[in-house]
Amino acid sequence: MNNAVTGFSKLSKEEKINWIAKEYFSTPTEAIKLLKNYWNTDEKIQKLHDEFIENTITNFYIPLGVAPNFLINGKYSTIPMAIEESSVVAAASKSAKFWSTRGGFKATVINTEKIGQVHFLFNGDPSKLALFFVEMKQKFFTDTESITKNMQKRGGGILDITLEDKTNLLPNYYQLHATFETKDSMGANFINSCLEQFAKTLKEEALSYALFSETEREIQVIMSILSNYVPNCVVRAEVSCPVADLQEKHIENPLEFAQRFVQAVQIAEVEPFRAVTHNKGIMNGIDAVVLATGNDFRAVEAGIHAYAAKSGTYTSLSHAKIENDIFTFWLEIPLALGTVGGLTSLHPLVKLSLEMLENPSARELMQFVAVAGLAQNFAALRSLTTTGIQDGHMKMHLNNILNQFDATDSERIAIRNHFKSQAVSHSAVVDLIEKLREKAI
């Protein structure tokens, strides 16, 4: 029977593991052994990982793969991808190779503006609040000079601050809406520090503002926090070539393929049920690079999906067209990324991944990530509109099924040979394993 525990965070790592093993597992010794098997043998590296989060008991491994042959803006790169899903890295690599002989990927950063907000309640005359803001605006900049000094040296800082009236949404609700340039850092800590100082200045100055009544002086700050929705921090990635150049092994009629491809994208543009799965494929590529480079893939996911719904209907992130016999496929996505600070300077494999990318700036990393998403989407749509998605995916998934059933070396050889000419499915692989084992008895 499970029991509550007091002071768990103060227990040593060993004590935490022992308590968990005793409380939740029928074979505590085996549970402890499994957890410890995933510890790093280098004590320094293990201590580093232990201190990333709280209450750590072990490491949870995700494979780090690479996708080579990406020709981006005329230069070849190998992109690191941290992901557990079969076929993602292979698909990205296949797309990279395909487009490397057709002009490669073009990537452009459109803007890098970040956003933060002070959310507050003001019970009074909106015109007086607007006048107060105009008179105090410069003080918000002045009071944050100690915070922005170093960022300004790098060419960043606070871009602007506006007062937003949101009383049509909630009674008495207003915002200080601030925009920032954070250069190569993602900037969360910098932005939040600025916002908290804005809130302090707002409250203090309101208390002595002559035009406010007693009630109006009592501004209530609800919270001060950056936004992970960054519609003005956008990167574009695209590929294009003459329709005739699309021909390859599985594309015998390039015009028919291009038309089916465009139609598949158009379906995702108008049908949210398809758009969600379509965009999930894009995120397979994006998240894998974001994670490998030590960035926050949850923040990226939230911001990108909000961007996909900015019209009021959730729609495709990518688009395609045929004009003057030229096929073009592209996407524009918001990405708030960093190449300094956070895990980028702590996690050894993050540092390795960034070095593999030749230590990119945040703008350059935005381009790598967007290209990976577009490549992944192209691979998925090419499969869907030609051979079908399951053909390649299930062959890549075959290893996972074999591992699940602890297949022997001889069984693996026989099964792989069998499925060279047969469709792979979980049930078909299981049936074959059972038949092979019956014969061996």
CSV table of C-alpha atoms in Angstrom, one decimal:
chain,number,residue,atom,x,y,z
A,1,MET,CA,0.0,0.0,0.0
A,2,ASN,CA,1.4,3.4,-1.0
A,3,ASN,CA,1.9,6.0,1.7
A,4,ALA,CA,2.5,9.8,1.8
A,5,VAL,CA,6.1,10.9,2.4
A,6,THR,CA,7.3,13.9,4.3
A,7,GLY,CA,10.4,15.9,3.4
A,8,PHE,CA,11.0,13.9,0.2
A,9,SER,CA,13.0,16.7,-1.4
A,10,LYS,CA,15.5,16.6,1.5
A,11,LEU,CA,16.2,12.9,1.1
A,12,SER,CA,19.4,11.9,-0.6
A,13,LYS,CA,19.2,10.5,-4.1
A,14,GLU,CA,19.8,7.0,-2.7
A,15,GLU,CA,17.1,7.4,-0.1
A,16,LYS,CA,14.6,8.6,-2.7
A,17,ILE,CA,15.2,5.6,-4.9
A,18,ASN,CA,15.0,3.2,-1.9
A,19,TRP,CA,11.6,4.7,-0.8
A,20,ILE,CA,10.2,4.6,-4.4
A,21,ALA,CA,11.4,1.0,-4.9
A,22,LYS,CA,9.9,-0.1,-1.6
A,23,GLU,CA,6.6,1.7,-2.0
A,24,TYR,CA,5.8,1.0,-5.7
A,25,PHE,CA,7.5,-2.2,-6.9
A,26,SER,CA,7.0,-5.9,-6.1
A,27,THR,CA,10.7,-6.5,-6.7
A,28,PRO,CA,12.5,-3.4,-5.2
A,29,THR,CA,16.0,-4.7,-5.9
A,30,GLU,CA,15.3,-5.1,-9.6
A,31,ALA,CA,13.8,-1.6,-9.7
A,32,ILE,CA,16.8,-0.1,-8.0
A,33,LYS,CA,19.2,-2.0,-10.3
A,34,LEU,CA,17.3,-0.7,-13.4
A,35,LEU,CA,17.4,2.9,-12.2
A,36,LYS,CA,21.1,2.8,-11.5
A,37,ASN,CA,21.9,1.1,-14.8
A,38,TYR,CA,21.0,4.4,-16.4
A,39,TRP,CA,23.3,6.5,-14.3
A,40,ASN,CA,26.3,7.9,-16.1
A,41,THR,CA,29.6,6.3,-15.1
A,42,ASP,CA,31.3,9.7,-15.1
A,43,GLU,CA,30.3,11.1,-11.7
A,44,LYS,CA,30.9,14.7,-12.9
A,45,ILE,CA,28.4,14.3,-15.8
A,46,GLN,CA,25.9,12.5,-13.5
A,47,LYS,CA,26.0,15.3,-10.9
A,48,LEU,CA,25.5,17.8,-13.7
A,49,HIS,CA,22.3,16.0,-14.9
A,50,ASP,CA,21.1,15.5,-11.3
A,51,GLU,CA,21.1,19.3,-10.9
A,52,PHE,CA,19.2,20.1,-14.0
A,53,ILE,CA,15.8,19.4,-12.2
A,54,GLU,CA,14.5,18.4,-8.8
A,55,ASN,CA,14.2,15.0,-7.2
A,56,THR,CA,16.3,13.2,-9.9
A,57,ILE,CA,16.6,9.5,-9.6
A,58,THR,CA,18.1,8.5,-12.9
A,59,ASN,CA,18.5,9.6,-16.6
A,60,PHE,CA,15.8,9.0,-19.2
A,61,TYR,CA,17.6,8.4,-22.5
A,62,ILE,CA,16.5,9.7,-25.9
A,63,PRO,CA,18.6,8.8,-29.0
A,64,LEU,CA,20.6,11.6,-30.6
A,65,GLY,CA,20.8,11.1,-34.4
A,66,VAL,CA,22.1,13.1,-37.3
A,67,ALA,CA,20.6,14.0,-40.7
A,68,PRO,CA,23.4,14.8,-43.2
A,69,ASN,CA,23.4,16.4,-46.6
A,70,PHE,CA,21.3,19.5,-45.8
A,71,LEU,CA,22.1,22.2,-48.4
A,72,ILE,CA,20.9,25.4,-46.8
A,73,ASN,CA,21.5,28.8,-48.4
A,74,GLY,CA,24.3,27.2,-50.5
A,75,LYS,CA,26.1,25.5,-47.6
A,76,TYR,CA,26.1,21.9,-46.5
A,77,SER,CA,25.2,21.0,-42.9
A,78,THR,CA,24.6,18.0,-40.8
A,79,ILE,CA,21.6,18.5,-38.4
A,80,PRO,CA,21.5,16.9,-34.9
A,81,MET,CA,18.1,15.4,-33.9
A,82,ALA,CA,17.1,14.1,-30.5
A,83,ILE,CA,14.0,12.0,-30.8
A,84,GLU,CA,12.6,8.5,-30.0
A,85,GLU,CA,10.2,8.1,-32.9
A,86,SER,CA,11.3,5.7,-35.7
A,87,SER,CA,11.7,7.0,-39.3
A,88,VAL,CA,12.0,10.8,-38.4
A,89,VAL,CA,15.8,11.1,-38.8
A,90,ALA,CA,15.7,8.8,-41.9
A,91,ALA,CA,12.9,10.9,-43.5
A,92,ALA,CA,14.7,14.1,-42.8
A,93,SER,CA,17.9,12.7,-44.3
A,94,LYS,CA,16.1,11.5,-47.4
A,95,SER,CA,14.5,14.9,-48.0
A,96,ALA,CA,17.9,16.6,-47.5
A,97,LYS,CA,19.5,14.3,-50.1
A,98,PHE,CA,16.5,14.8,-52.5
A,99,TRP,CA,16.7,18.6,-52.4
A,100,SER,CA,20.5,18.8,-52.4
A,101,THR,CA,20.5,18.1,-56.1
A,102,ARG,CA,17.6,20.5,-56.7
A,103,GLY,CA,18.9,23.8,-55.3
A,104,GLY,CA,18.7,23.0,-51.7
A,105,PHE,CA,16.8,24.8,-49.0
A,106,LYS,CA,16.5,28.6,-48.7
A,107,ALA,CA,16.0,30.0,-45.2
A,108,THR,CA,15.4,33.6,-44.1
A,109,VAL,CA,14.8,35.2,-40.7
A,110,ILE,CA,11.9,37.7,-41.1
A,111,ASN,CA,12.0,39.1,-37.6
A,112,THR,CA,13.3,38.3,-34.1
A,113,GLU,CA,11.0,40.3,-31.8
A,114,LYS,CA,10.1,38.7,-28.4
A,115,ILE,CA,7.1,39.7,-26.2
A,116,GLY,CA,6.4,40.1,-22.5
A,117,GLN,CA,3.4,41.5,-20.6
A,118,VAL,CA,2.5,42.9,-17.3
A,119,HIS,CA,-1.2,42.0,-16.6
A,120,PHE,CA,-3.0,44.3,-14.2
A,121,LEU,CA,-6.4,45.6,-13.1
A,122,PHE,CA,-7.2,49.3,-13.0
A,123,ASN,CA,-10.5,50.5,-11.6
A,124,GLY,CA,-10.9,54.0,-13.0
A,125,ASP,CA,-11.0,56.4,-15.9
A,126,PRO,CA,-9.2,54.9,-19.0
A,127,SER,CA,-8.2,58.3,-20.3
A,128,LYS,CA,-6.3,59.1,-17.0
A,129,LEU,CA,-4.5,55.8,-17.2
A,130,ALA,CA,-3.5,56.5,-20.8
A,131,LEU,CA,-2.1,59.9,-19.8
A,132,PHE,CA,-0.3,58.4,-16.8
A,133,PHE,CA,1.3,55.9,-19.1
A,134,VAL,CA,2.5,58.5,-21.6
A,135,GLU,CA,4.1,60.5,-18.8
A,136,MET,CA,5.7,57.5,-17.2
A,137,LYS,CA,6.8,55.5,-20.2
A,138,GLN,CA,10.4,56.7,-20.2
A,139,LYS,CA,10.7,55.8,-16.5
A,140,PHE,CA,10.0,52.1,-17.4
A,141,PHE,CA,13.1,52.3,-19.6
A,142,THR,CA,15.2,54.2,-17.0
A,143,ASP,CA,14.3,51.9,-14.1
A,144,THR,CA,15.4,48.8,-16.0
A,145,GLU,CA,18.8,50.2,-17.2
A,146,SER,CA,20.8,48.0,-14.8
A,147,ILE,CA,19.0,44.9,-16.2
A,148,THR,CA,19.3,45.9,-19.9
A,149,LYS,CA,22.9,47.3,-19.8
A,150,ASN,CA,24.6,44.0,-20.9
A,151,MET,CA,21.9,43.1,-23.4
A,152,GLN,CA,22.2,46.5,-25.0
A,153,LYS,CA,26.0,46.0,-25.4
A,154,ARG,CA,25.1,42.9,-27.5
A,155,GLY,CA,22.7,45.0,-29.6
A,156,GLY,CA,19.5,43.9,-27.8
A,157,GLY,CA,17.2,45.4,-25.2
A,158,ILE,CA,13.7,46.7,-24.8
A,159,LEU,CA,12.2,47.7,-28.2
A,160,ASP,CA,8.9,49.3,-27.1
A,161,ILE,CA,6.3,49.3,-24.4
A,162,THR,CA,2.6,50.0,-25.0
A,163,LEU,CA,-0.5,50.2,-22.8
A,164,GLU,CA,-3.2,47.8,-24.0
A,165,ASP,CA,-6.9,48.2,-22.9
A,166,LYS,CA,-8.4,44.7,-22.6
A,167,THR,CA,-11.5,45.7,-20.7
A,168,ASN,CA,-13.7,44.3,-23.5
A,169,LEU,CA,-12.4,40.9,-22.5
A,170,LEU,CA,-12.3,41.2,-18.7
A,171,PRO,CA,-13.5,44.0,-16.4
A,172,ASN,CA,-10.7,46.5,-15.5
A,173,TYR,CA,-8.1,44.4,-17.3
A,174,TYR,CA,-5.1,46.2,-18.9
A,175,GLN,CA,-1.6,45.2,-20.0
A,176,LEU,CA,1.8,46.7,-20.4
A,177,HIS,CA,2.8,45.0,-23.6
A,178,ALA,CA,6.5,45.1,-24.2
A,179,THR,CA,8.7,43.9,-27.1
A,180,PHE,CA,12.3,42.8,-26.8
A,181,GLU,CA,15.4,41.9,-28.9
A,182,THR,CA,17.4,39.3,-27.0
A,183,LYS,CA,20.1,38.5,-29.7
A,184,ASP,CA,21.5,35.0,-29.2
A,185,SER,CA,19.8,34.2,-25.9
A,186,MET,CA,16.2,32.9,-25.8
A,187,GLY,CA,15.8,35.7,-23.2
A,188,ALA,CA,13.2,34.4,-20.8
A,189,ASN,CA,15.1,35.4,-17.6
A,190,PHE,CA,16.0,38.8,-19.1
A,191,ILE,CA,12.4,39.5,-20.2
A,192,ASN,CA,10.9,38.4,-17.0
A,193,SER,CA,13.3,40.5,-14.9
A,194,CYS,CA,12.4,43.6,-17.0
A,195,LEU,CA,8.7,42.9,-16.6
A,196,GLU,CA,8.9,42.6,-12.9
A,197,GLN,CA,10.6,45.9,-12.7
A,198,PHE,CA,7.9,47.4,-15.0
A,199,ALA,CA,5.3,46.1,-12.5
A,200,LYS,CA,7.1,47.6,-9.6
A,201,THR,CA,7.4,51.0,-11.3
A,202,LEU,CA,3.8,50.9,-12.4
A,203,LYS,CA,2.5,50.4,-8.8
A,204,GLU,CA,4.9,52.8,-7.2
A,205,GLU,CA,4.3,55.7,-9.6
A,206,ALA,CA,0.5,55.2,-9.5
A,207,LEU,CA,0.5,55.7,-5.8
A,208,SER,CA,1.6,59.3,-6.1
A,209,TYR,CA,0.1,60.3,-9.5
A,210,ALA,CA,-1.9,63.5,-8.9
A,211,LEU,CA,-4.7,62.8,-11.4
A,212,PHE,CA,-5.6,59.5,-9.9
A,213,SER,CA,-8.3,59.1,-7.2
A,214,GLU,CA,-7.5,56.9,-4.2
A,215,THR,CA,-9.2,54.0,-5.9
A,216,GLU,CA,-7.3,54.5,-9.2
A,217,ARG,CA,-4.0,54.6,-7.4
A,218,GLU,CA,-4.4,51.0,-6.2
A,219,ILE,CA,-3.3,49.3,-9.4
A,220,GLN,CA,-3.4,45.5,-8.9
A,221,VAL,CA,-0.7,43.7,-10.8
A,222,ILE,CA,-1.9,40.1,-11.4
A,223,MET,CA,1.3,38.8,-13.0
A,224,SER,CA,4.4,39.7,-15.1
A,225,ILE,CA,5.5,37.1,-17.6
A,226,LEU,CA,6.9,36.7,-21.1
A,227,SER,CA,4.8,35.2,-23.9
A,228,ASN,CA,5.7,32.1,-25.8
A,229,TYR,CA,3.6,33.3,-28.6
A,230,VAL,CA,6.0,35.3,-30.8
A,231,PRO,CA,4.2,36.1,-34.1
A,232,ASN,CA,6.9,38.7,-34.9
A,233,CYS,CA,9.9,36.3,-34.3
A,234,VAL,CA,9.5,34.4,-37.6
A,235,VAL,CA,11.6,32.4,-40.0
A,236,ARG,CA,10.8,31.2,-43.5
A,237,ALA,CA,12.1,28.0,-45.1
A,238,GLU,CA,11.4,26.9,-48.7
A,239,VAL,CA,12.4,24.6,-51.5
A,240,SER,CA,11.6,25.0,-55.2
A,241,CYS,CA,12.5,23.6,-58.6
A,242,PRO,CA,11.0,23.0,-62.0
A,243,VAL,CA,8.2,20.5,-61.8
A,244,ALA,CA,10.1,18.2,-64.3
A,245,ASP,CA,13.0,18.0,-61.8
A,246,LEU,CA,10.8,16.3,-59.2
A,247,GLN,CA,11.1,13.0,-61.1
A,248,GLU,CA,12.8,10.1,-59.3
A,249,LYS,CA,12.3,6.4,-58.5
A,250,HIS,CA,8.9,6.8,-56.9
A,251,ILE,CA,7.9,9.9,-58.9
A,252,GLU,CA,7.5,8.7,-62.5
A,253,ASN,CA,5.0,11.5,-63.4
A,254,PRO,CA,6.4,14.7,-61.7
A,255,LEU,CA,3.4,16.9,-62.7
A,256,GLU,CA,0.9,14.5,-61.3
A,257,PHE,CA,3.0,14.2,-58.1
A,258,ALA,CA,3.3,18.0,-57.8
A,259,GLN,CA,-0.5,18.4,-58.2
A,260,ARG,CA,-1.3,15.7,-55.7
A,261,PHE,CA,1.2,17.2,-53.3
A,262,VAL,CA,-0.3,20.7,-53.5
A,263,GLN,CA,-3.8,19.2,-53.1
A,264,ALA,CA,-2.6,17.4,-49.9
A,265,VAL,CA,-1.3,20.7,-48.5
A,266,GLN,CA,-4.5,22.4,-49.4
A,267,ILE,CA,-6.5,19.8,-47.5
A,268,ALA,CA,-4.4,20.6,-44.4
A,269,GLU,CA,-5.1,24.3,-45.0
A,270,VAL,CA,-8.8,23.9,-44.8
A,271,GLU,CA,-9.4,20.8,-42.6
A,272,PRO,CA,-8.3,21.1,-39.0
A,273,PHE,CA,-8.4,17.3,-38.4
A,274,ARG,CA,-5.8,16.9,-41.1
A,275,ALA,CA,-3.9,20.0,-40.2
A,276,VAL,CA,-3.2,18.8,-36.7
A,277,THR,CA,-1.5,15.6,-38.0
A,278,HIS,CA,0.1,17.5,-40.8
A,279,ASN,CA,1.7,20.0,-38.4
A,280,LYS,CA,2.6,17.2,-36.0
A,281,GLY,CA,4.8,15.8,-38.8
A,282,ILE,CA,6.5,19.3,-39.1
A,283,MET,CA,7.0,19.3,-35.3
A,284,ASN,CA,8.8,15.9,-35.5
A,285,GLY,CA,11.6,17.7,-37.3
A,286,ILE,CA,11.4,21.0,-35.3
A,287,ASP,CA,11.2,19.5,-31.8
A,288,ALA,CA,14.1,17.1,-32.5
A,289,VAL,CA,16.5,19.9,-33.3
A,290,VAL,CA,15.1,22.2,-30.6
A,291,LEU,CA,15.7,19.4,-28.0
A,292,ALA,CA,19.2,18.5,-29.4
A,293,THR,CA,20.3,22.2,-29.1
A,294,GLY,CA,19.0,22.6,-25.5
A,295,ASN,CA,16.0,24.8,-26.3
A,296,ASP,CA,12.5,24.6,-24.8
A,297,PHE,CA,10.4,22.5,-27.2
A,298,ARG,CA,7.3,22.9,-25.1
A,299,ALA,CA,7.5,26.7,-25.6
A,300,VAL,CA,8.2,26.3,-29.3
A,301,GLU,CA,5.2,23.9,-29.7
A,302,ALA,CA,2.8,26.2,-27.9
A,303,GLY,CA,3.9,29.2,-29.9
A,304,ILE,CA,3.8,27.5,-33.2
A,305,HIS,CA,0.4,25.9,-32.7
A,306,ALA,CA,-1.0,29.3,-31.6
A,307,TYR,CA,0.4,30.8,-34.8
A,308,ALA,CA,-1.3,28.0,-36.8
A,309,ALA,CA,-4.6,29.2,-35.4
A,310,LYS,CA,-4.0,32.9,-35.7
A,311,SER,CA,-6.7,33.3,-38.4
A,312,GLY,CA,-9.3,31.8,-36.0
A,313,THR,CA,-9.1,28.4,-37.6
A,314,TYR,CA,-6.3,25.9,-37.0
A,315,THR,CA,-4.6,25.4,-40.3
A,316,SER,CA,-1.5,24.1,-42.1
A,317,LEU,CA,1.9,25.6,-41.2
A,318,SER,CA,3.3,24.8,-44.7
A,319,HIS,CA,2.1,25.8,-48.1
A,320,ALA,CA,2.7,24.7,-51.7
A,321,LYS,CA,2.0,25.9,-55.2
A,322,ILE,CA,2.8,25.4,-58.9
A,323,GLU,CA,3.4,28.5,-60.9
A,324,ASN,CA,5.0,28.8,-64.4
A,325,ASP,CA,6.0,25.1,-64.1
A,326,ILE,CA,7.9,25.8,-60.8
A,327,PHE,CA,7.0,23.8,-57.7
A,328,THR,CA,7.4,25.7,-54.5
A,329,PHE,CA,7.0,24.4,-50.9
A,330,TRP,CA,7.5,26.6,-47.9
A,331,LEU,CA,6.6,27.4,-44.3
A,332,GLU,CA,6.8,30.4,-42.0
A,333,ILE,CA,6.9,29.7,-38.3
A,334,PRO,CA,7.6,31.7,-35.1
A,335,LEU,CA,10.7,30.5,-33.2
A,336,ALA,CA,12.2,32.0,-30.0
A,337,LEU,CA,15.5,30.2,-29.6
A,338,GLY,CA,18.8,30.7,-27.9
A,339,THR,CA,22.4,29.6,-28.5
A,340,VAL,CA,23.8,31.0,-25.2
A,341,GLY,CA,22.6,30.6,-21.6
A,342,GLY,CA,20.5,27.8,-20.1
A,343,LEU,CA,21.4,24.2,-21.1
A,344,THR,CA,23.3,25.5,-24.1
A,345,SER,CA,26.4,26.0,-22.0
A,346,LEU,CA,25.8,23.2,-19.5
A,347,HIS,CA,24.7,20.0,-21.3
A,348,PRO,CA,27.7,18.3,-23.0
A,349,LEU,CA,25.6,16.9,-25.9
A,350,VAL,CA,23.9,20.2,-26.4
A,351,LYS,CA,27.3,21.9,-26.7
A,352,LEU,CA,28.4,19.1,-29.1
A,353,SER,CA,25.2,19.6,-31.2
A,354,LEU,CA,25.8,23.3,-31.5
A,355,GLU,CA,29.4,22.7,-32.4
A,356,MET,CA,28.2,20.3,-35.1
A,357,LEU,CA,26.1,23.2,-36.5
A,358,GLU,CA,29.3,25.3,-36.3
A,359,ASN,CA,28.1,27.3,-33.3
A,360,PRO,CA,25.3,29.2,-34.9
A,361,SER,CA,23.8,32.4,-33.8
A,362,ALA,CA,20.1,32.3,-32.7
A,363,ARG,CA,19.1,33.6,-36.1
A,364,GLU,CA,21.0,30.8,-37.8
A,365,LEU,CA,19.6,28.2,-35.5
A,366,MET,CA,16.1,29.4,-36.4
A,367,GLN,CA,16.9,28.6,-40.0
A,368,PHE,CA,18.2,25.1,-39.2
A,369,VAL,CA,15.1,24.3,-37.2
A,370,ALA,CA,12.7,25.6,-39.8
A,371,VAL,CA,14.4,23.6,-42.5
A,372,ALA,CA,14.3,20.4,-40.5
A,373,GLY,CA,10.5,20.9,-40.1
A,374,LEU,CA,10.0,21.6,-43.8
A,375,ALA,CA,12.2,18.5,-44.7
A,376,GLN,CA,10.2,16.3,-42.4
A,377,ASN,CA,6.9,17.6,-43.9
A,378,PHE,CA,8.1,17.0,-47.4
A,379,ALA,CA,9.1,13.4,-46.6
A,380,ALA,CA,5.7,12.7,-45.1
A,381,LEU,CA,3.7,14.2,-47.9
A,382,ARG,CA,5.8,12.5,-50.5
A,383,SER,CA,5.1,9.2,-48.9
A,384,LEU,CA,1.4,9.9,-48.4
A,385,THR,CA,0.9,10.9,-52.0
A,386,THR,CA,3.0,8.0,-53.5
A,387,THR,CA,3.8,4.8,-51.6
A,388,GLY,CA,1.8,5.5,-48.5
A,389,ILE,CA,3.1,6.4,-45.1
A,390,GLN,CA,3.1,2.9,-43.5
A,391,ASP,CA,5.5,1.3,-46.0
A,392,GLY,CA,8.6,3.2,-44.9
A,393,HIS,CA,7.5,3.9,-41.3
A,394,MET,CA,6.8,0.2,-40.5
A,395,LYS,CA,10.1,-1.0,-42.0
A,396,MET,CA,11.8,1.5,-39.7
A,397,HIS,CA,9.6,0.4,-36.8
A,398,LEU,CA,10.6,-3.2,-37.4
A,399,ASN,CA,13.6,-3.0,-35.0
A,400,ASN,CA,11.3,-1.8,-32.2
A,401,ILE,CA,9.0,-4.9,-32.7
A,402,LEU,CA,12.0,-7.2,-32.8
A,403,ASN,CA,13.4,-5.7,-29.6
A,404,GLN,CA,10.0,-5.9,-27.9
A,405,PHE,CA,10.0,-9.7,-28.5
A,406,ASP,CA,13.8,-10.2,-27.8
A,407,ALA,CA,14.4,-11.7,-31.2
A,408,THR,CA,17.6,-13.6,-31.6
A,409,ASP,CA,20.2,-12.8,-34.3
A,410,SER,CA,19.0,-15.6,-36.5
A,411,GLU,CA,15.4,-14.6,-36.1
A,412,ARG,CA,16.2,-11.0,-37.0
A,413,ILE,CA,17.9,-12.1,-40.2
A,414,ALA,CA,15.0,-14.3,-41.3
A,415,ILE,CA,12.4,-11.7,-40.4
A,416,ARG,CA,14.2,-8.9,-42.3
A,417,ASN,CA,14.6,-11.0,-45.3
A,418,HIS,CA,11.0,-12.0,-45.3
A,419,PHE,CA,9.8,-8.3,-45.1
A,420,LYS,CA,12.0,-7.1,-47.9
A,421,SER,CA,9.1,-8.0,-50.2
A,422,GLN,CA,6.2,-8.0,-47.7
A,423,ALA,CA,4.2,-5.2,-46.0
A,424,VAL,CA,5.3,-4.8,-42.4
A,425,SER,CA,2.7,-4.8,-39.7
A,426,HIS,CA,2.9,-5.5,-36.0
A,427,SER,CA,0.7,-8.6,-36.3
A,428,ALA,CA,2.5,-9.9,-39.3
A,429,VAL,CA,5.9,-9.7,-37.5
A,430,VAL,CA,4.5,-11.3,-34.4
A,431,ASP,CA,3.0,-14.2,-36.4
A,432,LEU,CA,6.3,-14.8,-38.1
A,433,ILE,CA,8.2,-14.7,-34.8
A,434,GLU,CA,5.8,-17.3,-33.4
A,435,LYS,CA,6.1,-19.6,-36.5
A,436,LEU,CA,9.9,-19.4,-36.3
A,437,ARG,CA,10.0,-20.3,-32.7
A,438,GLU,CA,7.5,-23.2,-33.2
A,439,LYS,CA,9.9,-24.6,-35.9
A,440,ALA,CA,12.8,-24.3,-33.5
A,441,ILE,CA,11.2,-26.4,-30.8
